[in-house]
mmCIF file of C-alpha atoms and ligand atoms in Angstrom:
data_model
loop_
_atom_site.group_PDB
_atom_site.id
_atom_site.type_symbol
_atom_site.label_atom_id
_atom_site.label_comp_id
_atom_site.label_asym_id
_atom_site.label_seq_id
_atom_site.Cartn_x
_atom_site.Cartn_y
_atom_site.Cartn_z
ATOM 1 C CA MET A 1 5.281 -24.706 -14.724
ATOM 2 C CA GLY A 2 4.836 -21.359 -13.024
ATOM 3 C CA LYS A 3 7.454 -20.041 -10.681
ATOM 4 C CA ARG A 4 6.923 -20.289 -6.967
ATOM 5 C CA ASN A 5 5.652 -17.169 -5.224
ATOM 6 C CA LYS A 6 8.030 -15.298 -2.980
ATOM 7 C CA VAL A 7 6.983 -13.693 0.280
ATOM 8 C CA THR A 8 9.286 -11.520 2.356
ATOM 9 C CA VAL A 9 8.599 -11.042 6.032
ATOM 10 C CA VAL A 10 10.438 -8.072 7.516
ATOM 11 C CA GLY A 11 10.967 -8.391 11.259
ATOM 12 C CA ALA A 12 11.848 -11.892 12.458
ATOM 13 C CA GLY A 13 10.391 -11.374 15.910
ATOM 14 C CA ASN A 14 7.286 -13.024 17.314
ATOM 15 C CA VAL A 15 4.828 -11.964 14.609
ATOM 16 C CA GLY A 16 7.307 -12.263 11.730
ATOM 17 C CA ALA A 17 8.619 -15.705 12.608
ATOM 18 C CA SER A 18 5.089 -17.012 13.225
ATOM 19 C CA ALA A 19 4.006 -15.585 9.862
ATOM 20 C CA ALA A 20 6.894 -17.452 8.233
ATOM 21 C CA LEU A 21 5.670 -20.656 9.886
ATOM 22 C CA TRP A 22 2.067 -20.221 8.655
ATOM 23 C CA LEU A 23 3.279 -19.263 5.155
ATOM 24 C CA ALA A 24 5.522 -22.307 4.911
ATOM 25 C CA SER A 25 3.000 -24.726 6.355
ATOM 26 C CA LYS A 26 0.427 -23.535 3.804
ATOM 27 C CA GLU A 27 3.074 -23.731 1.042
ATOM 28 C CA LEU A 28 2.213 -20.242 -0.135
ATOM 29 C CA GLY A 29 5.690 -19.657 -1.526
ATOM 30 C CA ASP A 30 9.359 -19.268 -0.715
ATOM 31 C CA VAL A 31 9.884 -17.191 2.395
ATOM 32 C CA VAL A 32 12.617 -14.649 3.155
ATOM 33 C CA LEU A 33 12.849 -13.472 6.749
ATOM 34 C CA VAL A 34 14.684 -10.184 7.302
ATOM 35 C CA ASP A 35 15.736 -8.581 10.574
ATOM 36 C CA VAL A 36 18.394 -6.174 11.789
ATOM 37 C CA ILE A 37 19.548 -8.582 14.521
ATOM 38 C CA GLU A 38 22.425 -10.673 13.230
ATOM 39 C CA GLY A 39 21.784 -14.407 13.173
ATOM 40 C CA VAL A 40 18.150 -14.311 14.291
ATOM 41 C CA PRO A 41 16.431 -14.391 10.887
ATOM 42 C CA GLN A 42 18.999 -16.909 9.635
ATOM 43 C CA GLY A 43 18.547 -19.125 12.704
ATOM 44 C CA LYS A 44 14.739 -19.026 12.615
ATOM 45 C CA ALA A 45 14.634 -19.691 8.854
ATOM 46 C CA LEU A 46 16.994 -22.650 9.257
ATOM 47 C CA ASP A 47 14.930 -24.020 12.125
ATOM 48 C CA LEU A 48 11.736 -23.699 10.036
ATOM 49 C CA ALA A 49 13.478 -25.336 7.042
ATOM 50 C CA GLN A 50 14.346 -28.294 9.254
ATOM 51 C CA ALA A 51 10.670 -28.760 10.170
ATOM 52 C CA ALA A 52 9.799 -29.055 6.462
ATOM 53 C CA PRO A 53 10.557 -32.792 6.103
ATOM 54 C CA ILE A 54 8.304 -33.509 9.081
ATOM 55 C CA GLU A 55 5.481 -31.177 8.064
ATOM 56 C CA SER A 56 5.901 -31.876 4.336
ATOM 57 C CA TYR A 57 6.236 -28.362 2.991
ATOM 58 C CA ASP A 58 8.402 -27.734 -0.059
ATOM 59 C CA VAL A 59 9.348 -24.105 0.216
ATOM 60 C CA ARG A 60 12.715 -22.426 0.469
ATOM 61 C CA LEU A 61 13.238 -20.526 3.726
ATOM 62 C CA VAL A 62 16.036 -17.987 3.985
ATOM 63 C CA GLY A 63 16.994 -15.521 6.708
ATOM 64 C CA ALA A 64 18.981 -12.354 6.060
ATOM 65 C CA ASN A 65 20.090 -9.013 7.481
ATOM 66 C CA SER A 66 20.011 -7.371 4.061
ATOM 67 C CA TYR A 67 17.542 -7.259 1.193
ATOM 68 C CA ASP A 68 19.371 -8.991 -1.681
ATOM 69 C CA GLU A 69 17.497 -12.243 -1.089
ATOM 70 C CA THR A 70 14.139 -10.440 -1.059
ATOM 71 C CA LYS A 71 14.469 -9.344 -4.691
ATOM 72 C CA ASN A 72 11.207 -9.501 -6.661
ATOM 73 C CA SER A 73 8.991 -10.600 -3.806
ATOM 74 C CA ASP A 74 5.288 -10.830 -4.627
ATOM 75 C CA VAL A 75 4.097 -9.898 -1.154
ATOM 76 C CA VAL A 76 6.004 -8.235 1.687
ATOM 77 C CA ILE A 77 4.666 -8.471 5.226
ATOM 78 C CA ILE A 78 6.152 -5.704 7.377
ATOM 79 C CA THR A 79 6.280 -6.553 11.080
ATOM 80 C CA ALA A 80 9.465 -4.647 11.911
ATOM 81 C CA GLY A 81 9.203 -2.431 14.914
ATOM 82 C CA LEU A 82 8.934 -2.481 18.629
ATOM 83 C CA PRO A 83 5.965 -4.237 20.237
ATOM 84 C CA ARG A 84 3.921 -2.720 23.050
ATOM 85 C CA LYS A 85 5.057 -3.212 26.634
ATOM 86 C CA PRO A 86 2.495 -3.332 29.506
ATOM 87 C CA GLY A 87 1.004 0.096 30.147
ATOM 88 C CA MET A 88 2.309 1.395 26.842
ATOM 89 C CA SER A 89 -0.255 2.480 24.258
ATOM 90 C CA ARG A 90 0.071 1.698 20.566
ATOM 91 C CA ASP A 91 0.534 5.415 20.060
ATOM 92 C CA ASP A 92 3.690 5.548 22.206
ATOM 93 C CA LEU A 93 5.297 3.493 19.504
ATOM 94 C CA LEU A 94 4.485 6.070 16.870
ATOM 95 C CA ARG A 95 7.742 7.829 16.108
ATOM 96 C CA THR A 96 10.143 4.930 16.596
ATOM 97 C CA ASN A 97 8.164 2.613 14.403
ATOM 98 C CA ALA A 98 7.609 5.301 11.749
ATOM 99 C CA GLU A 99 11.405 5.562 11.365
ATOM 100 C CA ILE A 100 11.752 1.794 11.153
ATOM 101 C CA VAL A 101 8.933 1.412 8.606
ATOM 102 C CA THR A 102 10.420 4.216 6.492
ATOM 103 C CA LYS A 103 13.799 2.445 6.322
ATOM 104 C CA VAL A 104 12.201 -0.891 5.504
ATOM 105 C CA VAL A 105 9.967 0.561 2.780
ATOM 106 C CA ASP A 106 12.951 2.230 1.077
ATOM 107 C CA GLU A 107 14.650 -1.174 0.752
ATOM 108 C CA ILE A 108 11.512 -2.892 -0.474
ATOM 109 C CA VAL A 109 10.862 -0.271 -3.152
ATOM 110 C CA LEU A 110 14.415 -0.782 -4.364
ATOM 111 C CA HIS A 111 14.318 -4.594 -4.420
ATOM 112 C CA SER A 112 10.649 -5.430 -5.072
ATOM 113 C CA PRO A 113 9.095 -2.461 -6.867
ATOM 114 C CA ASN A 114 6.030 -4.475 -7.912
ATOM 115 C CA SER A 115 5.280 -6.075 -4.564
ATOM 116 C CA ILE A 116 2.145 -5.755 -2.484
ATOM 117 C CA LEU A 117 2.796 -4.546 1.061
ATOM 118 C CA ILE A 118 0.909 -5.859 4.066
ATOM 119 C CA ILE A 119 1.647 -3.640 7.034
ATOM 120 C CA VAL A 120 1.469 -5.090 10.551
ATOM 121 C CA SER A 121 3.697 -2.727 12.577
ATOM 122 C CA ASN A 122 1.854 -0.516 15.072
ATOM 123 C CA PRO A 123 0.277 1.977 15.366
ATOM 124 C CA LEU A 124 -1.151 0.225 12.365
ATOM 125 C CA ASP A 125 -3.160 2.800 10.474
ATOM 126 C CA ALA A 126 -0.478 5.483 10.795
ATOM 127 C CA MET A 127 2.245 3.031 9.695
ATOM 128 C CA CYS A 128 0.176 2.250 6.585
ATOM 129 C CA GLN A 129 0.080 5.946 5.787
ATOM 130 C CA VAL A 130 3.882 6.157 6.236
ATOM 131 C CA ALA A 131 4.364 3.150 3.925
ATOM 132 C CA LEU A 132 1.992 4.520 1.261
ATOM 133 C CA ARG A 133 3.626 7.954 1.159
ATOM 134 C CA ARG A 134 7.200 6.687 1.322
ATOM 135 C CA SER A 135 6.798 3.889 -1.237
ATOM 136 C CA GLY A 136 4.888 5.904 -3.789
ATOM 137 C CA PHE A 137 3.012 2.651 -4.488
ATOM 138 C CA PRO A 138 -0.642 2.930 -5.519
ATOM 139 C CA LYS A 139 -3.114 2.451 -2.680
ATOM 140 C CA ASN A 140 -4.137 -1.018 -3.894
ATOM 141 C CA ARG A 141 -0.612 -2.251 -3.057
ATOM 142 C CA VAL A 142 -0.353 -0.941 0.507
ATOM 143 C CA ILE A 143 -2.812 -2.660 2.852
ATOM 144 C CA GLY A 144 -2.908 -2.890 6.625
ATOM 145 C CA MET A 145 -3.634 -5.923 8.781
ATOM 146 C CA ALA A 146 -5.889 -5.237 11.737
ATOM 147 C CA GLY A 147 -9.504 -6.045 10.940
ATOM 148 C CA VAL A 148 -8.874 -9.710 10.202
ATOM 149 C CA LEU A 149 -7.313 -10.049 13.647
ATOM 150 C CA ASP A 150 -9.918 -7.938 15.427
ATOM 151 C CA SER A 151 -12.783 -9.802 13.780
ATOM 152 C CA ALA A 152 -11.131 -13.174 14.503
ATOM 153 C CA ARG A 153 -11.026 -12.189 18.163
ATOM 154 C CA MET A 154 -14.700 -11.287 18.039
ATOM 155 C CA ARG A 155 -15.508 -14.568 16.238
ATOM 156 C CA CYS A 156 -13.623 -16.493 18.890
ATOM 157 C CA PHE A 157 -15.595 -14.812 21.718
ATOM 158 C CA LEU A 158 -18.941 -15.183 19.879
ATOM 159 C CA ALA A 159 -18.347 -18.888 19.153
ATOM 160 C CA GLU A 160 -17.519 -19.442 22.807
ATOM 161 C CA ALA A 161 -20.666 -17.628 23.981
ATOM 162 C CA LEU A 162 -22.863 -19.488 21.473
ATOM 163 C CA ASP A 163 -21.112 -22.822 22.059
ATOM 164 C CA VAL A 164 -20.750 -23.408 18.303
ATOM 165 C CA SER A 165 -17.898 -23.978 15.866
ATOM 166 C CA VAL A 166 -15.777 -20.935 15.121
ATOM 167 C CA GLU A 167 -16.378 -21.788 11.465
ATOM 168 C CA ASN A 168 -20.066 -20.914 11.876
ATOM 169 C CA VAL A 169 -19.348 -17.424 13.089
ATOM 170 C CA THR A 170 -18.552 -14.333 11.043
ATOM 171 C CA ALA A 171 -17.884 -10.952 12.597
ATOM 172 C CA PHE A 172 -17.425 -7.437 11.341
ATOM 173 C CA VAL A 173 -15.095 -4.870 12.827
ATOM 174 C CA LEU A 174 -14.594 -1.439 11.284
ATOM 175 C CA GLY A 175 -12.408 1.508 12.128
ATOM 176 C CA GLY A 176 -8.861 2.115 13.224
ATOM 177 C CA HIS A 177 -6.849 -0.534 15.029
ATOM 178 C CA GLY A 178 -7.064 0.957 18.461
ATOM 179 C CA ASP A 179 -9.348 1.486 21.384
ATOM 180 C CA THR A 180 -11.809 3.249 19.078
ATOM 181 C CA MET A 181 -12.371 0.283 16.737
ATOM 182 C CA VAL A 182 -16.009 -0.357 15.833
ATOM 183 C CA PRO A 183 -17.158 -3.987 16.202
ATOM 184 C CA LEU A 184 -20.540 -4.444 14.482
ATOM 185 C CA PRO A 185 -22.727 -7.171 16.048
ATOM 186 C CA ARG A 186 -25.489 -6.257 13.554
ATOM 187 C CA TYR A 187 -23.321 -7.564 10.705
ATOM 188 C CA SER A 188 -22.000 -10.556 12.647
ATOM 189 C CA THR A 189 -23.642 -13.920 12.121
ATOM 190 C CA CYS A 190 -23.824 -17.516 13.286
ATOM 191 C CA ALA A 191 -24.715 -19.866 10.407
ATOM 192 C CA GLY A 192 -26.178 -16.841 8.635
ATOM 193 C CA ILE A 193 -28.307 -15.691 11.589
ATOM 194 C CA PRO A 194 -27.450 -12.233 12.967
ATOM 195 C CA VAL A 195 -25.949 -12.707 16.422
ATOM 196 C CA THR A 196 -28.207 -9.897 17.665
ATOM 197 C CA GLU A 197 -31.019 -12.489 17.458
ATOM 198 C CA LEU A 198 -29.065 -15.117 19.379
ATOM 199 C CA LEU A 199 -27.387 -13.351 22.274
ATOM 200 C CA PRO A 200 -28.718 -10.804 24.798
ATOM 201 C CA LYS A 201 -27.551 -7.215 24.441
ATOM 202 C CA GLU A 202 -25.478 -7.304 27.661
ATOM 203 C CA LYS A 203 -23.515 -10.312 26.414
ATOM 204 C CA LEU A 204 -22.927 -8.664 23.021
ATOM 205 C CA ASP A 205 -21.803 -5.443 24.721
ATOM 206 C CA GLN A 206 -19.365 -7.492 26.786
ATOM 207 C CA ILE A 207 -18.001 -9.182 23.663
ATOM 208 C CA VAL A 208 -17.664 -5.867 21.813
ATOM 209 C CA LYS A 209 -15.720 -4.446 24.753
ATOM 210 C CA ARG A 210 -13.466 -7.497 25.035
ATOM 211 C CA THR A 211 -12.797 -7.388 21.280
ATOM 212 C CA ALA A 212 -11.778 -3.724 21.393
ATOM 213 C CA GLY A 213 -9.440 -4.502 24.302
ATOM 214 C CA GLY A 214 -8.308 -7.804 22.780
ATOM 215 C CA GLY A 215 -4.713 -6.736 22.211
ATOM 216 C CA ALA A 216 -4.309 -5.186 25.660
ATOM 217 C CA GLU A 217 -5.725 -8.322 27.349
ATOM 218 C CA ILE A 218 -2.919 -10.393 25.845
ATOM 219 C CA VAL A 219 -0.244 -7.774 26.572
ATOM 220 C CA SER A 220 -1.235 -7.784 30.243
ATOM 221 C CA LEU A 221 -1.009 -11.589 30.368
ATOM 222 C CA LEU A 222 2.262 -11.963 28.475
ATOM 223 C CA LYS A 223 3.926 -8.996 30.215
ATOM 224 C CA THR A 224 6.951 -9.086 27.895
ATOM 225 C CA GLY A 225 5.310 -8.623 24.519
ATOM 226 C CA SER A 226 2.092 -8.599 22.537
ATOM 227 C CA ALA A 227 0.005 -11.173 20.670
ATOM 228 C CA TYR A 228 1.545 -12.955 17.721
ATOM 229 C CA TYR A 229 -0.117 -16.250 16.772
ATOM 230 C CA ALA A 230 -3.424 -14.700 15.685
ATOM 231 C CA PRO A 231 -1.827 -11.526 14.237
ATOM 232 C CA SER A 232 0.551 -13.557 12.075
ATOM 233 C CA SER A 233 -2.229 -15.904 11.013
ATOM 234 C CA ALA A 234 -4.333 -12.888 9.994
ATOM 235 C CA SER A 235 -1.543 -11.428 7.853
ATOM 236 C CA VAL A 236 -1.109 -14.803 6.139
ATOM 237 C CA GLU A 237 -4.849 -15.047 5.375
ATOM 238 C CA MET A 238 -4.511 -11.724 3.537
ATOM 239 C CA THR A 239 -1.373 -12.955 1.733
ATOM 240 C CA GLU A 240 -3.159 -16.127 0.641
ATOM 241 C CA ALA A 241 -6.156 -14.155 -0.699
ATOM 242 C CA ILE A 242 -3.736 -12.077 -2.810
ATOM 243 C CA LEU A 243 -1.463 -14.867 -4.064
ATOM 244 C CA LYS A 244 -4.396 -17.118 -4.968
ATOM 245 C CA ASP A 245 -6.433 -14.212 -6.401
ATOM 246 C CA LYS A 246 -9.308 -15.318 -4.190
ATOM 247 C CA LYS A 247 -11.341 -12.062 -4.331
ATOM 248 C CA LYS A 248 -11.891 -12.622 -0.637
ATOM 249 C CA ILE A 249 -13.680 -9.986 1.389
ATOM 250 C CA LEU A 250 -11.734 -9.239 4.535
ATOM 251 C CA PRO A 251 -11.682 -6.249 6.845
ATOM 252 C CA CYS A 252 -8.403 -4.415 6.189
ATOM 253 C CA ALA A 253 -6.912 -1.004 6.751
ATOM 254 C CA ALA A 254 -7.349 0.750 3.400
ATOM 255 C CA TYR A 255 -6.591 4.249 2.145
ATOM 256 C CA LEU A 256 -9.974 5.914 1.839
ATOM 257 C CA GLU A 257 -10.713 8.620 -0.675
ATOM 258 C CA GLY A 258 -14.261 9.582 0.102
ATOM 259 C CA GLU A 259 -15.595 6.145 1.050
ATOM 260 C CA TYR A 260 -17.549 6.239 4.310
ATOM 261 C CA GLY A 261 -17.195 10.026 4.147
ATOM 262 C CA ILE A 262 -13.480 9.765 5.006
ATOM 263 C CA ASN A 263 -10.782 11.269 2.805
ATOM 264 C CA GLY A 264 -7.027 10.713 2.652
ATOM 265 C CA LEU A 265 -6.737 8.356 5.604
ATOM 266 C CA TYR A 266 -6.218 4.668 6.406
ATOM 267 C CA VAL A 267 -9.183 3.172 8.240
ATOM 268 C CA GLY A 268 -10.404 -0.400 8.620
ATOM 269 C CA VAL A 269 -13.176 -1.252 6.142
ATOM 270 C CA PRO A 270 -14.352 -4.356 4.248
ATOM 271 C CA CYS A 271 -12.047 -4.950 1.272
ATOM 272 C CA LYS A 272 -11.880 -7.400 -1.608
ATOM 273 C CA LEU A 273 -8.379 -8.898 -1.845
ATOM 274 C CA GLY A 274 -7.081 -10.508 -5.032
ATOM 275 C CA ALA A 275 -4.064 -10.568 -7.333
ATOM 276 C CA ARG A 276 -4.025 -6.774 -7.629
ATOM 277 C CA GLY A 277 -4.025 -6.420 -3.858
ATOM 278 C CA LEU A 278 -6.900 -4.307 -2.631
ATOM 279 C CA GLU A 279 -9.332 -4.617 -5.537
ATOM 280 C CA GLN A 280 -12.425 -3.016 -4.070
ATOM 281 C CA ILE A 281 -13.575 -1.213 -0.958
ATOM 282 C CA ILE A 282 -17.032 -2.357 0.022
ATOM 283 C CA GLU A 283 -19.349 0.265 1.457
ATOM 284 C CA ILE A 284 -22.050 -0.945 3.775
ATOM 285 C CA ASN A 285 -24.892 1.008 5.290
ATOM 286 C CA LEU A 286 -24.223 2.217 8.786
ATOM 287 C CA THR A 287 -26.608 3.476 11.425
ATOM 288 C CA THR A 288 -26.018 7.019 12.653
ATOM 289 C CA GLU A 289 -24.478 5.647 15.839
ATOM 290 C CA GLU A 290 -22.098 3.391 13.893
ATOM 291 C CA ARG A 291 -21.157 6.214 11.527
ATOM 292 C CA ILE A 292 -20.323 8.480 14.475
ATOM 293 C CA ALA A 293 -18.182 5.706 16.030
ATOM 294 C CA LEU A 294 -16.334 5.259 12.720
ATOM 295 C CA GLN A 295 -15.738 9.022 12.408
ATOM 296 C CA LYS A 296 -14.385 9.042 15.961
ATOM 297 C CA SER A 297 -12.067 6.173 15.123
ATOM 298 C CA ALA A 298 -10.896 7.966 11.965
ATOM 299 C CA ALA A 299 -10.251 11.109 14.002
ATOM 300 C CA ALA A 300 -7.944 9.097 16.307
ATOM 301 C CA VAL A 301 -5.975 7.902 13.260
ATOM 302 C CA GLN A 302 -5.883 11.462 11.877
ATOM 303 C CA GLU A 303 -4.298 12.716 15.108
ATOM 304 C CA LEU A 304 -1.375 10.308 14.749
ATOM 305 C CA VAL A 305 -0.965 11.076 11.068
ATOM 306 C CA ASN A 306 -0.858 14.791 11.945
ATOM 307 C CA VAL A 307 1.889 14.176 14.530
ATOM 308 C CA LEU A 308 3.972 12.456 11.857
ATOM 309 C CA GLY A 309 3.040 14.947 9.153
ATOM 310 C CA VAL A 310 2.460 12.227 6.571
HETATM 311 N N1 NAD B 401 -1.600 -4.847 13.341
HETATM 312 C C1 NAD B 401 -1.801 -5.669 14.343
HETATM 313 O O1 NAD B 401 -2.913 -6.081 14.582
HETATM 314 C C2 NAD B 401 -0.631 -6.110 15.182
HETATM 315 C C3 NAD B 401 -0.742 -7.237 16.002
HETATM 316 C C4 NAD B 401 0.379 -7.653 16.710
HETATM 317 C C5 NAD B 401 1.565 -6.930 16.649
HETATM 318 N N2 NAD B 401 1.622 -5.820 15.888
HETATM 319 C C6 NAD B 401 2.857 -5.035 15.782
HETATM 320 O O2 NAD B 401 3.792 -5.770 15.009
HETATM 321 C C7 NAD B 401 5.106 -5.374 15.360
HETATM 322 C C8 NAD B 401 5.953 -6.609 15.658
HETATM 323 O O3 NAD B 401 5.503 -7.266 16.833
HETATM 324 P P1 NAD B 401 6.340 -8.502 17.431
HETATM 325 O O4 NAD B 401 5.570 -9.024 18.569
HETATM 326 O O5 NAD B 401 6.757 -9.425 16.341
HETATM 327 O O6 NAD B 401 7.638 -7.736 17.972
HETATM 328 P P2 NAD B 401 9.094 -8.355 18.144
HETATM 329 O O7 NAD B 401 9.861 -7.391 18.985
HETATM 330 O O8 NAD B 401 9.013 -9.768 18.561
HETATM 331 O O9 NAD B 401 9.684 -8.310 16.658
HETATM 332 C C9 NAD B 401 9.958 -7.134 15.972
HETATM 333 C C10 NAD B 401 11.220 -7.377 15.199
HETATM 334 O O10 NAD B 401 11.465 -6.257 14.344
HETATM 335 C C11 NAD B 401 12.870 -6.149 14.237
HETATM 336 N N3 NAD B 401 13.264 -4.855 13.693
HETATM 337 C C12 NAD B 401 13.400 -3.670 14.326
HETATM 338 N N4 NAD B 401 13.829 -2.725 13.467
HETATM 339 C C13 NAD B 401 13.975 -3.338 12.259
HETATM 340 C C14 NAD B 401 14.389 -2.888 10.981
HETATM 341 N N5 NAD B 401 14.730 -1.619 10.766
HETATM 342 N N6 NAD B 401 14.419 -3.797 9.993
HETATM 343 C C15 NAD B 401 14.073 -5.083 10.189
HETATM 344 N N7 NAD B 401 13.677 -5.569 11.379
HETATM 345 C C16 NAD B 401 13.620 -4.693 12.402
HETATM 346 C C17 NAD B 401 13.362 -6.390 15.651
HETATM 347 O O11 NAD B 401 14.734 -6.715 15.664
HETATM 348 C C18 NAD B 401 12.475 -7.547 16.084
HETATM 349 O O12 NAD B 401 13.078 -8.804 15.841
HETATM 350 C C19 NAD B 401 4.938 -4.404 16.523
HETATM 351 O O13 NAD B 401 4.953 -3.076 16.059
HETATM 352 C C20 NAD B 401 3.577 -4.751 17.064
HETATM 353 O O14 NAD B 401 2.999 -3.697 17.796
HETATM 354 C C21 NAD B 401 0.555 -5.409 15.157
#
């Protein structure tokens, strides 16, 4: 019998605790929740462990303020950091979260040197760059979660507009995780039919705009935090693709070295995820307009990376 997988979730806040719930309910492996706040990861892990008999999941759930329990994790989801407050941009979080991610990565490298990192902390693309540089891990083991969430938002809005099952709808979003993201209706489909043939341009423009502002819409409703159910679900879809070696193509933040004409920067692109983490970056043809939008999005990421000097 093979050993059970182990997944560490750093940050036991809204996204982290919800990720632990999805991981456990899908029985993807034992889960270790880590946070700096005393008692919170322990309390949430215990609470989730007590739901196991009802929900029928056989995984071990542990909370901790240190990293001993995380030893030899297969996948580490990093959600540690401060979330956005209303009126605050993702970029305001830059320096504080860079310090937090640096500390977390140092511990992970020490305890789980072979793990695959899924970065969630914002500003996402810059935090990926911090994690890659600090860990010294190869680029296939440091992947950012943004595109799965952004495209899920777009799928949700498209399914609503088309009045069809969300399962029928695929959507493609490229670029950085920010206001400059590039949703691509041309590569988005309903039961295989491009949505550009099914919805008028004004409606698609509206959906593209709402997708790009998807995070801010929820921040302005919640007032005291940012989205967490869909973000955590998205990070667990990536984890599942890796642990089950699914070779699943998902939009992720990946370190580009020449792909899409971008060099030395994390940007959201279609990726194949499997046991080795990011196994392939898939290049698709873009129109001139789309290419310009992607370059603009990359430039926004580059600005943040320059501020941090990573
Ligand atoms: N990539 C995305 O699409 C996406 C989506 C949603 C949220 N986020 C980001 O994810 C992060 C978490 O969001 P949240 O809503 O869960 O916030 P939250 O405040 O609920 O949780 C963050 C947790 O991190 C903990 N933390 C802080 N410093 C730490 C450290 N050094 N080590 C371990 N834990 C530490 C905090 O104590 C807190 O419990 C934020 O940066 C947010 O902007 C990203």
